[in-house]
């Protein structure tokens, strides 16, 4: 039901993202989607990858602060109104969106979303007629 | 001007005799009134009668800041609380304050000492003096205030904060003297120049203390404002500001030796060293009633000179301080120990994360940034959570040390480690 998202804390330093990318490359890990949130001093790299557990341990070994979080990968069609459909479901169920970003790996199109209540959001989304991807399907 | 010629210009023999007589009384007083001292002396087989004068001083055990902390709050007081008329406190190493109490006579002696310092800065009753130290538990504000009043000067109890208002009053009231930290006076000086009002101020002297500074910084302040700047030394455990000050010749700080008996001891052996040799300053409070201290280790490093000064005073002079024998930092006049930061971070739960304190001086005001490594248990994928965490750590540290700090989250293992031991402080301030 959930997708394991890899979150990496990044200091605002030159070359730091490159180093993280290198770790993933060396482990043969494919990045399916990513988003980067930034503040004045640090950034938060969020990734959906082919092997989250391996990616996490490899990054930690190289001194990164990395952890896995359950998020939803909500399957959306490439057409007008899909984002509205999702946000409408969440809002009418009293769920708050912490963050979201798009995923477009080969034919799989989805929105990665973290809400105030993952379980409730998953149930609401499914009840609303939308589908969810798991790590395996991606 | 010399405020008290009898005491400040007495011969060395007279001073030694006075100190000896006062030391004998002091030892007798603490032995009978303070359990801590009685036990400490008994532990080394000392009785009051064994101390016959200052030549026996080094038989006595030392007192440390830890002793004050361990006996928190009033354990070292030598008089009943009914005789204490005021309490001051400074932050301690584990969040517990170091508490000192003054009798009415202590306040008089303190005021007398500060008045002597003000006179050394060539200020007198005709002067209008702004006290721009913080007023409150910190000894700077009230200590300076009472001394300036004792002198008979016109006192403006400014405290700290609104610099422009301070400068406007300086102009309007014809202020001629100021008591504040050296870094604050630098800030005031720059603001005066910025406002373009230097030709409207009558300031001619200052007494600056409560934080380390250099001769170079003193010269810069004098040049910027066209005044005489003096270094005033003190610590709340001993009294507050006014333990020593430099006269107009600026050849060391005259210690008010009839009240504060100074010794310099070797940093490792703790044996007294000769004049001119740098060591730790140790002070016995000869006349203090509220909380008399015997051989209090100040942890401040300096040397001493007992030769008479050309100004006419015979009191011993201590050199400008070269540092501390412990890891205490003085930031904006506030004593800060890295262990306090550690204790505050510990409150965040679990073990202490790695941290690094970066002290700097921006526009002549000290800044403290605390870098904290983001560990697993702190880490969140939500920026909002991390921002909340940052604010929370800032609050906890602020509560613990009484200073606003900026917390910066950093990646694990990036904070410097040296020789397997983490470096916890980087002080980028240049005291000049």
Coordinates of C-alpha atoms in Angstrom, one line a residue:
Chain A
X1 CA 0.0 0.0 0.0
X2 CA 2.8 2.4 0.9
X3 CA 5.9 3.3 -1.0
X4 CA 9.2 3.5 0.9
X5 CA 10.6 6.9 0.3
X6 CA 14.2 7.7 1.0
X7 CA 14.8 11.0 2.8
X8 CA 18.3 12.5 3.0
X9 CA 19.3 15.5 5.1
X10 CA 21.7 17.6 3.1
X11 CA 23.8 20.5 4.2
X12 CA 23.9 23.4 1.8
X13 CA 27.4 22.6 0.7
X14 CA 28.9 22.4 -2.8
X15 CA 29.1 18.9 -4.2
X16 CA 27.0 17.3 -1.5
X17 CA 24.2 16.2 -3.9
X18 CA 26.8 14.9 -6.3
X19 CA 28.3 12.8 -3.6
X20 CA 24.9 11.3 -2.7
X21 CA 24.2 10.6 -6.4
X22 CA 27.5 8.9 -6.6
X23 CA 26.7 6.6 -3.8
X24 CA 23.5 5.6 -5.5
X25 CA 25.2 5.1 -8.9
X26 CA 27.9 2.9 -7.4
X27 CA 25.2 0.7 -5.8
X28 CA 23.4 0.4 -9.1
X29 CA 20.3 2.1 -7.7
X30 CA 17.9 3.7 -10.0
X31 CA 16.1 6.9 -9.1
X32 CA 12.4 6.8 -10.1
X33 CA 11.5 10.2 -8.7
X34 CA 12.9 12.9 -6.6
X35 CA 12.2 16.2 -4.9
X36 CA 14.4 18.6 -3.2
X37 CA 13.1 20.9 -0.4
X38 CA 15.5 23.6 0.7
X39 CA 15.9 26.1 3.5
X40 CA 18.5 28.7 4.1
X41 CA 20.9 26.2 5.5
X42 CA 20.0 22.7 4.5
X43 CA 18.0 20.7 2.1
X44 CA 15.9 17.6 2.2
X45 CA 16.3 15.3 -0.6
X46 CA 13.3 12.9 -1.1
X47 CA 13.7 10.0 -3.4
X48 CA 11.8 7.0 -4.7
X49 CA 14.4 4.5 -5.7
X50 CA 14.7 0.9 -7.0
X51 CA 16.1 -0.5 -3.7
X52 CA 15.3 1.8 -0.7
X53 CA 16.9 -0.4 2.0
X54 CA 20.2 -0.8 0.1
X55 CA 20.2 3.0 -0.7
X56 CA 19.7 3.9 2.9
X57 CA 22.4 1.7 4.3
X58 CA 24.9 2.8 1.5
X59 CA 24.2 6.5 2.2
X60 CA 24.5 6.0 5.9
X61 CA 27.8 4.3 5.5
X62 CA 29.0 7.3 3.6
X63 CA 28.0 9.7 6.4
X64 CA 24.6 10.8 5.3
X65 CA 21.6 11.1 7.5
X66 CA 19.1 9.0 5.7
X67 CA 15.9 7.4 6.6
X68 CA 12.9 5.7 5.1
X69 CA 9.4 7.0 5.3
X70 CA 6.1 5.6 4.2
X71 CA 4.4 7.7 1.6
X72 CA 1.6 7.1 -0.9
X73 CA 2.2 6.8 -4.7
X74 CA -1.2 7.6 -6.0
X75 CA -1.7 6.6 -9.6
X76 CA -3.0 9.4 -11.7
X77 CA -3.9 9.5 -15.4
X78 CA -2.4 12.1 -17.7
X79 CA -5.5 14.3 -18.0
X80 CA -7.2 17.4 -16.8
X81 CA -8.6 17.3 -13.2
X82 CA -6.6 14.4 -11.8
X83 CA -4.8 16.5 -9.1
X84 CA -8.2 18.1 -8.2
X85 CA -9.6 14.6 -7.8
X86 CA -6.9 13.6 -5.3
X87 CA -6.9 16.8 -3.3
X88 CA -10.6 16.8 -3.1
X89 CA -10.6 13.3 -1.6
X90 CA -7.9 14.3 0.9
X91 CA -9.6 17.6 1.9
X92 CA -13.1 16.0 2.4
X93 CA -11.5 13.5 4.6
X94 CA -9.8 16.1 6.8
X95 CA -6.3 15.1 5.7
X96 CA -3.5 17.6 5.5
X97 CA -0.8 17.3 2.8
X98 CA 2.7 17.6 4.2
X99 CA 4.4 17.5 0.8
X100 CA 3.9 16.1 -2.7
X101 CA 5.8 15.6 -5.9
X102 CA 5.3 13.9 -9.3
X103 CA 6.6 10.6 -10.4
X104 CA 6.8 9.6 -14.1
X105 CA 8.9 6.4 -14.5
X106 CA 8.3 4.8 -17.9
X107 CA 4.5 4.3 -18.1
X108 CA 3.8 4.7 -14.4
X109 CA 2.5 8.2 -13.7
X110 CA 1.8 9.0 -10.0
X111 CA 1.8 11.7 -7.3
X112 CA 4.0 11.0 -4.3
X113 CA 2.1 12.4 -1.3
X114 CA 2.7 12.5 2.4
X115 CA -0.3 13.4 4.5
X116 CA -1.0 14.0 8.1
X117 CA -2.4 10.4 8.4
X118 CA -1.0 7.8 6.0
X119 CA -3.3 5.0 6.8
X120 CA -6.4 7.1 6.6
X121 CA -5.2 8.7 3.3
X122 CA -4.6 5.3 1.7
X123 CA -8.1 4.2 2.7
X124 CA -9.7 7.4 1.5
X125 CA -7.8 7.4 -1.8
X126 CA -8.8 3.7 -2.5
X127 CA -12.4 4.4 -1.5
X128 CA -12.4 7.4 -3.9
X129 CA -11.6 5.2 -6.8
X130 CA -7.9 5.9 -7.2
X131 CA -5.1 3.3 -7.3
X132 CA -1.9 3.1 -5.3
X133 CA 1.5 1.8 -6.4
X134 CA 3.7 -0.2 -4.1
X135 CA 7.5 -0.3 -4.3
X136 CA 7.5 -3.6 -6.3
X137 CA 5.2 -2.3 -9.0
X138 CA 7.4 0.7 -9.5
Chain B
X1 CA 42.3 61.5 41.8
X2 CA 42.8 58.9 44.5
X3 CA 39.6 58.0 46.3
X4 CA 41.1 56.5 49.5
X5 CA 44.7 57.5 50.0
X6 CA 45.0 55.9 53.4
X7 CA 44.3 52.5 51.9
X8 CA 45.5 52.8 48.4
X9 CA 48.8 54.4 49.2
X10 CA 49.9 52.6 52.4
X11 CA 53.3 51.1 52.6
X12 CA 53.7 47.4 51.8
X13 CA 54.5 46.6 55.4
X14 CA 51.3 48.4 56.6
X15 CA 49.3 46.6 53.9
X16 CA 50.7 43.2 54.9
X17 CA 49.9 43.8 58.5
X18 CA 46.4 44.9 57.7
X19 CA 45.9 41.9 55.4
X20 CA 47.3 39.5 58.1
X21 CA 45.0 40.9 60.7
X22 CA 42.0 40.6 58.4
X23 CA 42.9 37.1 57.2
X24 CA 43.1 35.8 60.8
X25 CA 39.7 37.2 61.5
X26 CA 38.3 35.9 58.2
X27 CA 39.6 32.4 58.9
X28 CA 38.1 32.5 62.4
X29 CA 34.8 33.7 61.1
X30 CA 34.4 31.1 58.4
X31 CA 35.6 28.3 60.7
X32 CA 32.9 29.1 63.2
X33 CA 30.1 30.1 60.8
X34 CA 30.4 28.0 57.7
X35 CA 30.3 24.2 58.0
X36 CA 31.9 23.8 54.6
X37 CA 35.0 25.6 55.7
X38 CA 35.1 24.0 59.1
X39 CA 35.1 20.5 57.6
X40 CA 37.5 21.5 54.9
X41 CA 40.0 22.8 57.4
X42 CA 39.5 19.9 59.8
X43 CA 40.1 17.5 56.9
X44 CA 43.7 18.9 56.5
X45 CA 44.1 19.2 60.3
X46 CA 43.9 23.0 60.4
X47 CA 42.6 25.1 63.2
X48 CA 42.0 28.8 63.0
X49 CA 45.0 29.4 65.3
X50 CA 47.3 27.9 62.8
X51 CA 46.8 30.9 60.5
X52 CA 48.7 33.8 62.1
X53 CA 49.1 35.9 59.0
X54 CA 49.3 36.0 55.2
X55 CA 52.6 34.0 55.4
X56 CA 50.3 31.0 56.4
X57 CA 47.9 31.6 53.5
X58 CA 49.1 28.7 51.4
X59 CA 48.2 26.2 54.2
X60 CA 44.5 26.9 53.5
X61 CA 42.6 24.9 51.0
X62 CA 41.2 26.4 47.8
X63 CA 37.6 27.2 47.1
X64 CA 36.2 26.7 43.6
X65 CA 33.0 27.5 41.6
X66 CA 32.0 23.9 42.1
X67 CA 32.0 24.4 45.9
X68 CA 29.5 27.2 45.4
X69 CA 27.4 25.1 43.2
X70 CA 27.5 22.1 45.5
X71 CA 26.3 24.3 48.4
X72 CA 23.6 25.9 46.3
X73 CA 22.0 28.2 47.2
X74 CA 23.1 29.6 50.6
X75 CA 25.5 26.9 51.9
X76 CA 28.6 29.2 52.0
X77 CA 26.8 32.1 53.6
X78 CA 28.5 33.1 56.9
X79 CA 25.6 35.2 58.3
X80 CA 21.9 34.5 59.0
X81 CA 19.7 35.4 56.0
X82 CA 18.2 38.2 58.0
X83 CA 21.5 40.0 57.6
X84 CA 21.6 39.5 53.8
X85 CA 20.3 42.6 52.0
X86 CA 20.8 41.5 48.5
X87 CA 21.3 38.4 46.3
X88 CA 23.1 38.3 43.0
X89 CA 23.5 35.2 40.8
X90 CA 25.4 34.1 37.7
X91 CA 24.8 31.1 35.6
X92 CA 26.5 27.9 36.7
X93 CA 27.8 24.9 34.8
X94 CA 24.8 22.7 35.1
X95 CA 22.0 25.2 34.9
X96 CA 22.2 25.9 38.7
X97 CA 23.1 29.4 39.4
X98 CA 26.1 30.5 41.5
X99 CA 24.4 32.5 44.3
X100 CA 26.1 35.3 46.3
X101 CA 24.7 37.3 49.2
X102 CA 25.7 40.7 50.5
X103 CA 25.2 42.3 53.9
X104 CA 24.7 46.0 54.2
X105 CA 28.3 46.4 55.0
X106 CA 29.3 44.3 51.9
X107 CA 27.3 46.6 49.7
X108 CA 29.2 49.6 51.3
X109 CA 32.6 48.0 50.7
X110 CA 31.6 47.1 47.2
X111 CA 30.5 50.7 46.5
X112 CA 33.7 51.9 48.0
X113 CA 35.7 49.7 45.7
X114 CA 33.8 50.8 42.6
X115 CA 34.2 54.4 43.7
X116 CA 38.0 53.9 43.9
X117 CA 37.8 52.5 40.3
X118 CA 35.8 55.5 39.1
X119 CA 38.4 57.8 40.7
X120 CA 41.2 55.8 38.9
X121 CA 39.4 56.7 35.7
X122 CA 39.7 60.3 36.8
X123 CA 35.9 60.7 37.3
X124 CA 34.4 62.4 40.3
X125 CA 31.3 63.9 41.8
X126 CA 31.0 66.5 39.0
X127 CA 30.6 63.7 36.4
X128 CA 27.4 62.4 34.9
X129 CA 27.8 58.7 34.6
X130 CA 25.7 56.3 32.5
X131 CA 25.7 52.7 33.8
X132 CA 25.1 50.7 30.7
X133 CA 25.6 47.2 32.2
X134 CA 22.5 45.0 32.5
X135 CA 20.6 45.6 35.8
X136 CA 19.4 42.6 37.6
X137 CA 20.9 39.4 39.0
X138 CA 24.1 40.2 37.0
X139 CA 26.4 42.3 39.3
X140 CA 27.4 44.8 36.6
X141 CA 24.5 47.1 36.7
X142 CA 23.8 47.5 40.4
X143 CA 27.5 47.3 41.3
X144 CA 28.4 50.1 39.0
X145 CA 25.3 52.1 40.1
X146 CA 26.0 52.0 43.8
X147 CA 29.7 52.8 43.3
X148 CA 28.9 55.8 41.1
X149 CA 26.3 57.0 43.7
X150 CA 28.8 56.5 46.5
X151 CA 31.2 58.7 44.6
X152 CA 28.6 61.4 44.4
X153 CA 28.4 61.4 40.7
X154 CA 25.1 61.9 38.8
X155 CA 24.0 58.4 37.8
X156 CA 22.0 57.6 34.8
X157 CA 20.8 53.9 35.2
X158 CA 20.7 53.2 31.5
X159 CA 21.0 49.4 31.5
X160 CA 21.5 47.8 28.1
X161 CA 19.4 47.7 25.0
X162 CA 18.4 50.9 23.2
X163 CA 21.7 52.3 21.9
X164 CA 20.3 55.4 20.1
X165 CA 18.3 56.4 23.2
X166 CA 21.5 56.0 25.2
X167 CA 23.4 58.3 22.8
X168 CA 20.6 60.9 22.7
X169 CA 20.6 61.0 26.5
X170 CA 24.4 61.1 26.5
X171 CA 24.1 64.3 24.5
X172 CA 21.1 65.8 26.3
X173 CA 22.4 65.1 29.9
X174 CA 26.0 66.0 29.1
X175 CA 27.2 62.5 30.1
X176 CA 31.0 62.4 30.8
X177 CA 31.5 58.8 31.9
X178 CA 30.2 55.4 31.1
X179 CA 30.3 51.9 32.6
X180 CA 29.7 49.0 30.2
X181 CA 31.2 46.1 28.5
X182 CA 34.0 46.9 26.1
X183 CA 32.2 45.4 23.1
X184 CA 29.1 47.4 23.9
X185 CA 31.2 50.6 24.1
X186 CA 32.6 49.8 20.7
X187 CA 29.1 49.4 19.4
X188 CA 28.1 52.7 21.0
X189 CA 31.2 54.4 19.5
X190 CA 30.3 53.2 16.0
X191 CA 26.7 54.3 16.4
X192 CA 27.9 57.7 17.5
X193 CA 30.1 58.0 14.4
X194 CA 27.2 56.8 12.2
X195 CA 24.9 59.3 13.7
X196 CA 27.5 62.0 13.1
X197 CA 27.1 63.4 16.7
X198 CA 30.6 62.9 18.0
X199 CA 31.1 66.7 18.4
X200 CA 28.0 66.9 20.6
X201 CA 29.1 64.3 23.2
X202 CA 31.1 65.3 26.3
X203 CA 32.2 61.7 27.2
X204 CA 35.7 61.6 28.5
X205 CA 36.2 58.4 30.4
X206 CA 34.9 54.8 30.6
X207 CA 35.2 51.8 32.8
X208 CA 34.8 48.6 30.8
X209 CA 34.8 45.0 32.0
X210 CA 32.9 41.7 32.3
X211 CA 34.5 40.3 29.2
X212 CA 38.0 39.9 27.8
X213 CA 39.5 42.6 25.6
X214 CA 42.9 43.7 24.5
X215 CA 45.1 46.8 24.7
X216 CA 44.5 47.3 21.0
X217 CA 40.7 47.4 21.5
X218 CA 41.2 49.8 24.3
X219 CA 43.3 52.0 22.1
X220 CA 40.7 51.9 19.3
X221 CA 37.9 52.9 21.7
X222 CA 40.0 55.8 23.0
X223 CA 40.7 56.9 19.5
X224 CA 37.2 56.6 18.2
X225 CA 35.6 58.6 21.1
X226 CA 38.6 60.7 22.3
X227 CA 38.3 59.3 25.8
X228 CA 40.3 57.5 28.4
X229 CA 39.1 53.8 28.6
X230 CA 39.9 51.7 31.7
X231 CA 39.7 48.0 32.4
X232 CA 37.5 47.1 35.4
X233 CA 37.8 43.6 36.7
X234 CA 35.6 41.6 39.0
X235 CA 33.6 38.5 39.4
X236 CA 30.3 38.0 41.3
X237 CA 31.8 35.3 43.5
X238 CA 34.3 37.8 44.9
X239 CA 32.1 40.9 44.8
X240 CA 31.2 41.9 41.2
X241 CA 32.9 44.6 39.2
X242 CA 35.4 46.7 41.2
X243 CA 38.0 44.2 42.4
X244 CA 40.7 45.9 40.3
X245 CA 41.1 48.7 37.7
X246 CA 43.9 50.4 35.9
X247 CA 44.9 54.0 36.7
X248 CA 45.6 56.6 34.1
X249 CA 49.0 55.1 33.5
X250 CA 47.5 51.8 32.4
X251 CA 50.3 49.6 33.8
X252 CA 48.2 46.8 35.2
X253 CA 45.0 46.8 37.3
X254 CA 45.3 47.9 40.9
X255 CA 43.7 45.4 43.2
X256 CA 41.9 46.7 46.2
X257 CA 44.2 44.6 48.4
X258 CA 42.8 45.7 51.7
X259 CA 39.6 43.8 50.8
X260 CA 40.8 41.3 48.2
X261 CA 44.0 39.4 48.9
X262 CA 45.4 38.3 45.6
X263 CA 47.8 35.3 44.9
X264 CA 49.0 34.0 41.6
X265 CA 49.5 30.2 41.6
X266 CA 51.0 27.8 39.1
X267 CA 48.5 26.3 36.8
X268 CA 49.6 22.8 37.6
X269 CA 51.3 22.7 41.0
X270 CA 49.0 25.4 42.5
X271 CA 52.0 26.7 44.3
X272 CA 52.4 30.5 44.5
X273 CA 54.6 32.0 41.8
X274 CA 56.8 35.1 41.8
X275 CA 55.8 38.5 40.6
X276 CA 55.7 38.7 36.8
X277 CA 55.0 35.0 36.3
X278 CA 51.7 34.1 34.7
X279 CA 49.4 31.8 36.7
X280 CA 45.9 31.5 38.0
X281 CA 44.6 34.4 40.1
X282 CA 43.4 33.3 43.5
X283 CA 41.5 35.7 45.8
X284 CA 40.6 35.7 49.4
X285 CA 37.9 38.1 50.4
X286 CA 39.4 39.7 53.5
X287 CA 36.4 41.7 54.7
X288 CA 33.3 40.1 53.1
X289 CA 30.6 39.1 55.5
X290 CA 27.8 37.5 53.4
X291 CA 29.8 34.9 51.5
X292 CA 33.4 35.2 52.5
X293 CA 35.6 33.0 50.2
X294 CA 39.0 31.7 51.1
X295 CA 41.5 31.2 48.3
X296 CA 38.9 31.3 45.6
X297 CA 40.3 30.0 42.2
X298 CA 39.1 32.6 39.6
X299 CA 40.4 30.5 36.7
X300 CA 41.6 33.8 35.2
X301 CA 45.2 33.8 34.1
X302 CA 47.4 36.8 34.9
X303 CA 50.6 37.9 36.7
X304 CA 51.1 40.3 39.6
X305 CA 53.4 43.2 40.3
X306 CA 53.8 44.4 43.9
X307 CA 56.0 47.5 43.1
X308 CA 54.5 50.9 43.8
X309 CA 52.9 52.7 40.8
X310 CA 53.9 56.1 39.6
X311 CA 50.4 57.2 40.1
X312 CA 51.1 57.1 43.9
X313 CA 49.2 54.0 44.7
X314 CA 51.0 51.1 46.3
X315 CA 48.4 48.4 45.7
X316 CA 49.5 45.4 43.7
X317 CA 48.7 45.4 40.0
X318 CA 47.6 42.4 38.0
X319 CA 48.4 42.3 34.3
X320 CA 45.7 42.2 31.6
X321 CA 44.2 38.8 31.5
X322 CA 45.7 36.3 29.1
X323 CA 43.0 33.7 29.2
X324 CA 41.2 31.2 31.4
X325 CA 42.4 27.9 32.9
X326 CA 39.1 26.3 32.2
X327 CA 36.8 26.2 29.2
X328 CA 34.5 29.0 30.3
X329 CA 33.5 31.5 27.6
X330 CA 32.4 35.0 28.2
X331 CA 29.8 35.9 25.6
X332 CA 28.2 39.4 25.8
X333 CA 29.3 39.4 29.4
X334 CA 27.6 36.1 30.2
X335 CA 29.6 33.2 31.5
X336 CA 29.0 30.2 29.3
X337 CA 30.4 26.7 29.7
X338 CA 30.2 24.2 26.9
X339 CA 28.9 21.7 29.5
X340 CA 25.8 23.9 29.8
X341 CA 25.1 23.5 26.1
X342 CA 25.7 19.8 26.6
X343 CA 23.2 19.6 29.5
X344 CA 20.6 21.6 27.5
X345 CA 20.9 19.2 24.6
X346 CA 20.6 16.3 26.9
X347 CA 17.2 17.6 27.8
X348 CA 16.2 16.9 24.3
X349 CA 16.2 13.3 25.3
X350 CA 18.6 10.4 25.2
X351 CA 22.2 11.0 24.7
X352 CA 23.9 14.3 23.8
X353 CA 24.2 14.8 20.1
X354 CA 27.5 16.1 18.8
X355 CA 27.6 19.9 18.8
X356 CA 29.9 22.7 18.0
X357 CA 29.7 26.2 19.4
X358 CA 30.9 29.0 17.1
X359 CA 31.5 32.3 18.8
X360 CA 32.0 35.4 16.7
X361 CA 31.8 39.1 17.0
X362 CA 29.6 40.8 14.4
X363 CA 29.3 44.6 14.6
X364 CA 31.0 44.4 18.0
X365 CA 28.3 42.2 19.4
X366 CA 29.1 38.6 20.3
X367 CA 27.1 36.0 18.5
X368 CA 26.8 32.3 19.4
X369 CA 25.9 29.7 16.8
X370 CA 25.4 26.1 18.0
X371 CA 25.7 23.5 15.3
X372 CA 24.0 20.3 16.1
X373 CA 24.4 17.0 14.2
X374 CA 21.1 15.7 12.9
X375 CA 20.9 12.1 14.2
X376 CA 18.5 9.4 13.4
X377 CA 16.2 10.1 16.3
X378 CA 16.0 13.8 15.5
X379 CA 15.7 13.4 11.8
X380 CA 12.4 13.9 10.0
X381 CA 11.6 14.0 6.3
X382 CA 9.5 17.1 7.0
X383 CA 11.1 20.5 6.9
X384 CA 8.6 21.8 9.3
X385 CA 9.6 19.3 11.9
X386 CA 13.2 20.1 11.4
X387 CA 12.4 23.8 11.8
X388 CA 10.5 23.1 15.0
X389 CA 13.4 21.1 16.3
X390 CA 15.7 24.0 15.6
X391 CA 13.5 26.4 17.5
X392 CA 13.1 24.0 20.3
X393 CA 16.9 23.5 20.7
X394 CA 17.3 27.3 20.6
X395 CA 14.8 27.7 23.3
X396 CA 16.3 25.1 25.6
X397 CA 19.8 26.6 25.2
X398 CA 18.4 30.1 25.7
X399 CA 16.7 29.0 28.9
X400 CA 19.9 27.3 30.1
X401 CA 22.5 30.0 29.5
X402 CA 20.3 33.2 29.3
X403 CA 21.6 34.1 25.8
X404 CA 19.8 34.0 22.5
X405 CA 21.6 31.6 20.2
X406 CA 21.2 30.5 16.6
X407 CA 21.0 26.8 16.1
X408 CA 22.1 25.2 12.8
X409 CA 21.5 21.6 12.0
X410 CA 24.3 19.9 10.3
X411 CA 25.0 16.4 8.8
X412 CA 26.4 13.8 11.2
X413 CA 30.1 13.4 11.4
X414 CA 31.0 16.7 9.9
X415 CA 31.8 18.4 13.2
X416 CA 35.5 18.4 13.8
X417 CA 37.0 15.7 15.9
X418 CA 40.5 16.1 17.1
X419 CA 42.6 13.3 18.7
X420 CA 39.4 11.3 19.1
X421 CA 38.0 14.1 21.2
X422 CA 35.3 16.3 19.8
X423 CA 36.1 20.0 19.5
X424 CA 33.2 21.8 21.0
X425 CA 34.2 25.5 20.7
X426 CA 35.5 27.6 17.9
X427 CA 36.0 31.2 19.0
X428 CA 36.5 33.5 16.0
X429 CA 36.5 36.7 18.1
X430 CA 39.5 38.8 17.8
X431 CA 39.6 41.0 20.9
X432 CA 40.8 44.1 19.2

